[in-house]
């Protein structure tokens, strides 16, 4: 077999066999197929697409290219959740404890962020002492004991995806639906879940800017899950503005804690309840989404969901007093208000611009080696639909003095991210569609 023949075959729109895909992934991982050939193949996929079968084969080959996690020693149906990224997305920190409190074990591997704000793991590290690197056995036994653990991805999981993703990043082949779907699902499959709830974001701050593309991506991922025997559903949720008010690591922990206390922002609370409901149904703890929702609300009202977060923080070496009193979390030295220069209604908020502003204040990494400032970030006081008057505060920038050089650019990015209208703006739905193996339901 020769890589050049497989590139030509894909370029001409033909379907590759399972053996041919295995040859490409093995060769690329081992270094016998060079970057330039893999880049040409990825570009051919970008234009020609892949069949559901090819996509599933690619996924399984990437999933088995490195370490895999065997969750069979954990009792119960293990349900994973994955969000396709977005600004202000702290759903894992809310949903993990919430679902675990309702009896579904959560053994979660999460990532760090590059660019924009931090990932879930960076956010959890805002809690003093929180250890995100557990040995496999510690990880399993913590989930068996308290029902919940969130750790960083092990160093050698899905190395083929890591290598291919870096290549795609510099060859304009990231935004290919089969390549994104196989990349995401390879990591979920390697992480060992029995069932998967996907949160596919749509809108200005998401990979997929249109609802149709988001549905196509969701369907590709649900098809992969179905083909490889993992019950998978996907919720299409809004990322046309950041989720919640807080963007920045410690600030997002505070907001997640408030949400677990039933005092969080409506959009965040609602998206978390929807995703968590699907997890309870897939985990066999509720017969319907409605029943699941009632159970989850009760876990919030009774304080059991927050208690579950505290148990995890304690088990992973974190300072629980910072959860009891979130004012003890890292706090920035400066709080700079960004004020509106006009009257009207907020029509749009470019999520990506807000993410970049948070990064300029220190909340995200500019390069792989940047050190995150855990206290920094942006607190949005106005969201889409809110009325605003000249001089009213749109957002507050949180920063430490060492990042003052980024202040002016961050301020203008935040101001520029807001779009205004003279007319009242109708409320946007938070969730647009549900994709299951049975079909697509649009709301
Ligand atoms: N996230 C991933 O993990 N992979 C992609 O290809 C895109 C987003």
Short mmCIF file of C-alpha atoms in Angstrom, two decimals, residues 67-417:
data_model
loop_
_atom_site.label_atom_id
_atom_site.label_comp_id
_atom_site.label_asym_id
_atom_site.label_seq_id
_atom_site.Cartn_x
_atom_site.Cartn_y
_atom_site.Cartn_z
CA UNK A 67 -3.42 4.62 26.14
CA UNK A 68 -7.07 3.78 26.67
CA UNK A 69 -9.00 3.91 29.91
CA UNK A 70 -10.90 0.87 31.11
CA UNK A 71 -13.74 2.01 33.36
CA UNK A 72 -15.16 -1.50 33.89
CA UNK A 73 -14.07 -1.51 37.55
CA UNK A 74 -16.43 1.41 38.18
CA UNK A 75 -19.97 0.32 39.00
CA UNK A 76 -22.88 1.59 36.91
CA UNK A 77 -23.30 3.11 33.46
CA UNK A 78 -20.51 5.61 32.90
CA UNK A 79 -21.82 8.60 30.96
CA UNK A 80 -19.39 11.17 29.58
CA UNK A 81 -20.18 14.67 28.41
CA UNK A 82 -18.32 16.73 25.87
CA UNK A 83 -18.78 20.33 24.83
CA UNK A 84 -17.32 21.43 21.53
CA UNK A 85 -15.80 24.46 23.18
CA UNK A 86 -16.96 27.95 23.83
CA UNK A 87 -16.35 31.05 25.86
CA UNK A 88 -17.50 30.93 29.48
CA UNK A 89 -18.32 27.23 29.27
CA UNK A 90 -18.02 25.90 32.80
CA UNK A 91 -20.71 23.24 32.35
CA UNK A 92 -18.49 20.30 33.41
CA UNK A 93 -17.91 21.86 36.83
CA UNK A 94 -21.67 22.12 37.37
CA UNK A 95 -22.84 18.97 35.61
CA UNK A 96 -20.25 16.56 37.05
CA UNK A 97 -21.36 17.05 40.70
CA UNK A 98 -25.03 17.40 39.73
CA UNK A 99 -25.19 14.13 37.82
CA UNK A 100 -23.02 12.30 40.37
CA UNK A 101 -25.38 13.46 43.15
CA UNK A 102 -28.21 11.82 41.19
CA UNK A 103 -26.34 8.50 41.07
CA UNK A 104 -24.61 8.45 37.67
CA UNK A 105 -20.86 7.91 38.10
CA UNK A 106 -18.74 10.59 36.42
CA UNK A 107 -15.16 9.63 35.54
CA UNK A 108 -14.15 12.61 33.50
CA UNK A 109 -11.01 13.54 31.63
CA UNK A 110 -10.86 17.17 30.62
CA UNK A 111 -8.47 19.41 28.76
CA UNK A 112 -6.64 22.66 29.17
CA UNK A 113 -7.28 25.58 26.86
CA UNK A 114 -4.90 27.17 24.38
CA UNK A 115 -5.81 30.69 23.36
CA UNK A 116 -8.92 32.37 24.75
CA UNK A 117 -9.66 31.21 28.29
CA UNK A 118 -8.51 28.13 30.13
CA UNK A 119 -10.06 24.68 29.90
CA UNK A 120 -11.88 22.84 32.70
CA UNK A 121 -8.59 21.64 34.16
CA UNK A 122 -7.19 25.19 34.36
CA UNK A 123 -10.40 26.34 36.02
CA UNK A 124 -10.24 23.59 38.66
CA UNK A 125 -6.65 24.56 39.39
CA UNK A 126 -7.95 27.94 40.56
CA UNK A 127 -8.90 25.99 43.71
CA UNK A 128 -5.83 25.96 45.95
CA UNK A 129 -4.17 22.53 45.97
CA UNK A 130 -6.60 20.83 43.55
CA UNK A 131 -4.73 17.90 41.99
CA UNK A 132 -5.69 17.09 38.41
CA UNK A 133 -3.19 14.26 37.99
CA UNK A 134 -4.44 11.09 39.67
CA UNK A 135 -2.99 7.65 39.05
CA UNK A 136 -5.45 5.42 37.17
CA UNK A 137 -6.21 3.33 40.28
CA UNK A 138 -6.81 6.46 42.41
CA UNK A 139 -9.09 7.80 39.70
CA UNK A 140 -11.18 4.61 39.58
CA UNK A 141 -11.42 4.24 43.34
CA UNK A 142 -12.38 7.90 43.84
CA UNK A 143 -15.27 7.46 41.38
CA UNK A 144 -16.34 4.26 43.15
CA UNK A 145 -16.21 6.02 46.54
CA UNK A 146 -17.77 9.42 45.82
CA UNK A 147 -19.13 9.02 42.28
CA UNK A 148 -17.01 11.79 40.74
CA UNK A 149 -13.49 12.61 39.59
CA UNK A 150 -12.26 15.13 37.03
CA UNK A 151 -8.66 14.80 35.87
CA UNK A 152 -6.44 15.98 33.01
CA UNK A 153 -6.02 13.83 29.95
CA UNK A 154 -3.23 11.30 30.34
CA UNK A 155 -0.11 12.19 28.34
CA UNK A 156 -0.36 9.37 25.84
CA UNK A 157 -4.04 9.24 24.98
CA UNK A 158 -4.93 9.41 21.26
CA UNK A 159 -1.46 10.53 20.08
CA UNK A 160 -2.55 10.08 16.44
CA UNK A 161 -5.32 12.64 16.97
CA UNK A 162 -2.91 15.01 18.70
CA UNK A 163 -0.49 14.85 15.77
CA UNK A 164 -3.18 15.12 13.11
CA UNK A 165 -4.94 17.97 14.94
CA UNK A 166 -1.70 20.01 15.11
CA UNK A 167 -1.23 19.42 11.38
CA UNK A 168 -4.83 20.42 10.60
CA UNK A 169 -4.38 23.56 12.66
CA UNK A 170 -1.69 24.84 10.26
CA UNK A 171 -3.10 23.48 6.99
CA UNK A 172 -6.61 25.01 7.10
CA UNK A 173 -8.25 21.61 7.59
CA UNK A 174 -9.69 21.97 11.10
CA UNK A 175 -13.22 22.81 10.01
CA UNK A 176 -14.02 19.54 8.29
CA UNK A 177 -17.01 17.77 9.85
CA UNK A 178 -15.69 14.17 9.62
CA UNK A 179 -12.27 15.27 10.92
CA UNK A 180 -13.74 17.17 13.90
CA UNK A 181 -16.21 14.38 14.64
CA UNK A 182 -13.55 11.65 14.60
CA UNK A 183 -11.14 13.78 16.63
CA UNK A 184 -13.68 14.44 19.41
CA UNK A 185 -15.10 10.92 19.46
CA UNK A 186 -11.67 9.22 19.43
CA UNK A 187 -10.92 10.94 22.75
CA UNK A 188 -14.31 10.02 24.24
CA UNK A 189 -13.92 6.38 23.20
CA UNK A 190 -10.35 6.17 24.51
CA UNK A 191 -11.64 7.65 27.80
CA UNK A 192 -13.88 4.60 28.20
CA UNK A 193 -17.44 5.93 28.61
CA UNK A 194 -20.43 3.64 27.99
CA UNK A 195 -22.61 6.51 26.81
CA UNK A 196 -21.91 10.06 25.67
CA UNK A 197 -23.84 13.34 25.77
CA UNK A 198 -22.46 15.89 23.33
CA UNK A 199 -22.99 19.60 23.65
CA UNK A 200 -22.44 20.94 20.14
CA UNK A 201 -22.21 24.71 20.19
CA UNK A 202 -23.54 26.85 17.41
CA UNK A 203 -23.07 30.55 16.69
CA UNK A 204 -20.40 33.23 16.53
CA UNK A 205 -18.26 31.74 19.30
CA UNK A 206 -18.42 28.15 18.02
CA UNK A 207 -16.56 26.07 15.43
CA UNK A 208 -19.82 25.72 13.57
CA UNK A 209 -21.40 29.10 12.90
CA UNK A 210 -24.68 27.89 11.40
CA UNK A 211 -27.34 25.60 12.81
CA UNK A 212 -27.27 23.32 9.75
CA UNK A 213 -23.52 22.75 10.05
CA UNK A 214 -23.84 22.17 13.80
CA UNK A 215 -26.53 19.57 13.18
CA UNK A 216 -24.34 17.90 10.54
CA UNK A 217 -21.44 17.74 13.01
CA UNK A 218 -23.71 16.40 15.75
CA UNK A 219 -25.11 13.75 13.44
CA UNK A 220 -21.63 12.65 12.38
CA UNK A 221 -20.68 12.20 16.05
CA UNK A 222 -23.90 10.41 16.98
CA UNK A 223 -23.39 8.09 13.98
CA UNK A 224 -19.87 7.26 15.15
CA UNK A 225 -21.14 6.54 18.68
CA UNK A 226 -23.85 4.29 17.29
CA UNK A 227 -21.42 2.44 15.00
CA UNK A 228 -19.02 1.72 17.87
CA UNK A 229 -21.73 0.71 20.35
CA UNK A 230 -21.79 3.81 22.59
CA UNK A 231 -25.21 5.29 23.17
CA UNK A 232 -24.72 8.91 22.05
CA UNK A 233 -26.99 11.95 21.90
CA UNK A 234 -26.15 15.54 20.97
CA UNK A 235 -27.73 18.78 22.11
CA UNK A 236 -27.18 21.82 19.88
CA UNK A 237 -26.77 24.80 22.20
CA UNK A 238 -26.24 28.50 21.70
CA UNK A 239 -22.76 30.03 21.54
CA UNK A 240 -23.72 33.31 19.94
CA UNK A 241 -22.67 34.93 23.20
CA UNK A 242 -20.60 33.63 26.13
CA UNK A 243 -22.35 31.25 28.53
CA UNK A 244 -23.13 32.85 31.88
CA UNK A 245 -21.49 36.10 32.97
CA UNK A 246 -18.02 35.01 34.06
CA UNK A 247 -15.11 34.37 31.69
CA UNK A 248 -11.88 33.56 33.52
CA UNK A 249 -10.76 30.67 35.66
CA UNK A 250 -11.46 31.51 39.34
CA UNK A 251 -14.40 33.67 38.24
CA UNK A 252 -15.92 30.67 36.48
CA UNK A 253 -15.49 28.47 39.57
CA UNK A 254 -17.44 31.08 41.54
CA UNK A 255 -20.20 31.06 38.95
CA UNK A 256 -20.29 27.24 38.86
CA UNK A 257 -20.62 27.15 42.67
CA UNK A 258 -23.44 29.70 42.52
CA UNK A 259 -25.18 27.56 39.89
CA UNK A 260 -24.90 24.47 42.09
CA UNK A 261 -26.56 26.57 44.81
CA UNK A 262 -29.41 27.44 42.42
CA UNK A 263 -28.22 31.05 42.18
CA UNK A 264 -26.40 30.95 38.84
CA UNK A 265 -27.23 32.79 35.62
CA UNK A 266 -30.33 31.44 33.86
CA UNK A 267 -28.63 30.44 30.62
CA UNK A 268 -25.90 28.46 32.36
CA UNK A 269 -28.34 26.79 34.73
CA UNK A 270 -30.71 25.85 31.92
CA UNK A 271 -28.04 24.38 29.62
CA UNK A 272 -26.60 22.40 32.53
CA UNK A 273 -30.02 21.00 33.47
CA UNK A 274 -30.72 19.97 29.87
CA UNK A 275 -27.38 18.22 29.39
CA UNK A 276 -27.50 16.61 32.83
CA UNK A 277 -31.05 15.34 32.16
CA UNK A 278 -29.85 13.48 29.08
CA UNK A 279 -26.99 12.02 31.11
CA UNK A 280 -29.43 10.71 33.73
CA UNK A 281 -31.61 9.11 31.06
CA UNK A 282 -28.60 7.47 29.31
CA UNK A 283 -27.30 6.40 32.71
CA UNK A 284 -30.59 4.61 33.41
CA UNK A 285 -31.47 6.75 36.46
CA UNK A 286 -34.52 8.42 34.93
CA UNK A 287 -37.11 7.27 32.42
CA UNK A 288 -37.59 10.67 30.80
CA UNK A 289 -35.96 14.08 30.61
CA UNK A 290 -38.81 15.52 32.70
CA UNK A 291 -38.27 13.02 35.48
CA UNK A 292 -34.51 13.62 35.31
CA UNK A 293 -34.98 17.35 35.57
CA UNK A 294 -37.05 17.03 38.72
CA UNK A 295 -34.43 14.80 40.31
CA UNK A 296 -31.67 17.25 39.40
CA UNK A 297 -33.54 20.28 40.71
CA UNK A 298 -34.04 18.43 43.96
CA UNK A 299 -30.27 17.74 44.15
CA UNK A 300 -29.63 21.47 43.80
CA UNK A 301 -32.33 22.48 46.30
CA UNK A 302 -31.17 19.97 48.91
CA UNK A 303 -27.52 21.06 48.65
CA UNK A 304 -26.44 17.52 47.63
CA UNK A 305 -25.04 18.71 44.29
CA UNK A 306 -22.81 21.32 45.94
CA UNK A 307 -21.83 18.79 48.56
CA UNK A 308 -20.68 16.45 45.78
CA UNK A 309 -18.40 19.17 44.39
CA UNK A 310 -16.95 19.67 47.87
CA UNK A 311 -16.33 15.92 48.21
CA UNK A 312 -14.43 15.91 44.92
CA UNK A 313 -12.39 18.98 45.90
CA UNK A 314 -11.49 17.36 49.21
CA UNK A 315 -10.63 14.01 47.59
CA UNK A 316 -8.36 15.74 45.06
CA UNK A 317 -6.51 17.76 47.68
CA UNK A 318 -8.23 21.11 47.11
CA UNK A 319 -9.12 23.75 49.69
CA UNK A 320 -12.85 23.26 50.42
CA UNK A 321 -13.07 26.53 52.34
CA UNK A 322 -12.77 28.27 48.95
CA UNK A 323 -15.98 26.53 47.88
CA UNK A 324 -17.76 27.38 51.15
CA UNK A 325 -16.65 30.97 50.74
CA UNK A 326 -15.79 31.73 47.11
CA UNK A 327 -14.40 35.17 48.04
CA UNK A 328 -11.33 33.20 49.15
CA UNK A 329 -10.62 32.17 45.53
CA UNK A 330 -7.97 34.21 43.67
CA UNK A 331 -9.18 37.78 43.23
CA UNK A 332 -7.70 40.34 40.81
CA UNK A 333 -6.10 43.59 42.04
CA UNK A 334 -7.90 45.79 39.52
CA UNK A 335 -11.53 45.89 38.39
CA UNK A 336 -12.00 48.17 35.40
CA UNK A 337 -15.48 49.00 34.16
CA UNK A 338 -16.28 49.11 30.44
CA UNK A 339 -19.19 51.49 29.90
CA UNK A 340 -21.65 51.77 27.07
CA UNK A 341 -21.31 54.75 24.74
CA UNK A 342 -24.91 54.51 23.55
CA UNK A 343 -28.51 53.75 24.47
CA UNK A 344 -30.39 50.76 23.11
CA UNK A 345 -30.61 47.00 23.47
CA UNK A 346 -27.77 44.49 23.29
CA UNK A 347 -28.16 42.73 19.96
CA UNK A 348 -25.01 40.59 19.84
CA UNK A 349 -21.87 39.77 21.80
CA UNK A 350 -18.99 38.31 19.79
CA UNK A 351 -17.97 35.48 22.09
CA UNK A 352 -14.56 35.02 20.49
CA UNK A 353 -13.65 38.68 21.02
CA UNK A 354 -14.58 38.41 24.70
CA UNK A 355 -12.44 35.28 24.93
CA UNK A 356 -9.47 37.10 23.39
CA UNK A 357 -9.98 40.04 25.78
CA UNK A 358 -9.90 37.62 28.73
CA UNK A 359 -6.68 36.16 27.35
CA UNK A 360 -5.10 39.62 27.04
CA UNK A 361 -5.86 40.14 30.74
CA UNK A 362 -4.01 36.89 31.52
CA UNK A 363 -6.90 34.40 31.76
CA UNK A 364 -5.76 32.30 28.78
CA UNK A 365 -2.55 31.14 27.14
CA UNK A 366 -1.07 32.98 24.20
CA UNK A 367 1.46 30.20 23.67
CA UNK A 368 1.68 26.65 25.01
CA UNK A 369 4.09 27.81 27.72
CA UNK A 370 2.21 30.90 28.97
CA UNK A 371 1.26 30.86 32.65
CA UNK A 372 -2.42 31.56 33.30
CA UNK A 373 -3.42 34.27 35.77
CA UNK A 374 -6.21 32.44 37.61
CA UNK A 375 -7.82 35.62 38.95
CA UNK A 376 -8.12 37.43 35.63
CA UNK A 377 -11.12 37.59 33.33
CA UNK A 378 -14.19 39.44 32.13
CA UNK A 379 -17.49 39.74 33.99
CA UNK A 380 -20.34 40.50 31.59
CA UNK A 381 -23.01 42.69 33.17
CA UNK A 382 -25.07 42.90 29.98
CA UNK A 383 -26.18 40.02 27.79
CA UNK A 384 -28.18 39.83 24.55
CA UNK A 385 -31.61 41.41 24.93
CA UNK A 386 -30.72 43.60 27.91
CA UNK A 387 -31.58 47.30 27.68
CA UNK A 388 -28.65 49.69 28.17
CA UNK A 389 -28.10 53.42 28.62
CA UNK A 390 -25.05 55.58 27.88
CA UNK A 391 -22.60 55.28 30.77
CA UNK A 392 -24.00 51.99 32.09
CA UNK A 393 -21.52 49.22 32.77
CA UNK A 394 -21.40 46.55 30.04
CA UNK A 395 -18.64 44.48 31.59
CA UNK A 396 -15.94 44.59 34.24
CA UNK A 397 -12.35 43.60 33.45
CA UNK A 398 -10.55 41.77 36.26
CA UNK A 399 -6.76 41.97 36.09
CA UNK A 400 -3.58 42.02 38.09
CA UNK A 401 -1.07 44.84 37.60
CA UNK A 402 1.37 42.58 35.74
CA UNK A 403 -1.14 42.40 32.86
CA UNK A 404 -1.89 46.13 32.67
CA UNK A 405 -0.20 46.28 29.25
CA UNK A 406 -3.13 44.26 27.81
CA UNK A 407 -5.77 46.50 29.37
CA UNK A 408 -6.45 49.00 26.57
CA UNK A 409 -6.67 46.32 23.88
CA UNK A 410 -8.91 44.18 26.10
CA UNK A 411 -11.17 47.16 26.80
CA UNK A 412 -11.57 47.96 23.12
CA UNK A 413 -12.17 44.28 22.26
CA UNK A 414 -14.94 44.05 24.87
CA UNK A 415 -16.56 47.28 23.72
CA UNK A 416 -16.23 46.19 20.07
CA UNK A 417 -17.72 42.77 20.86
#
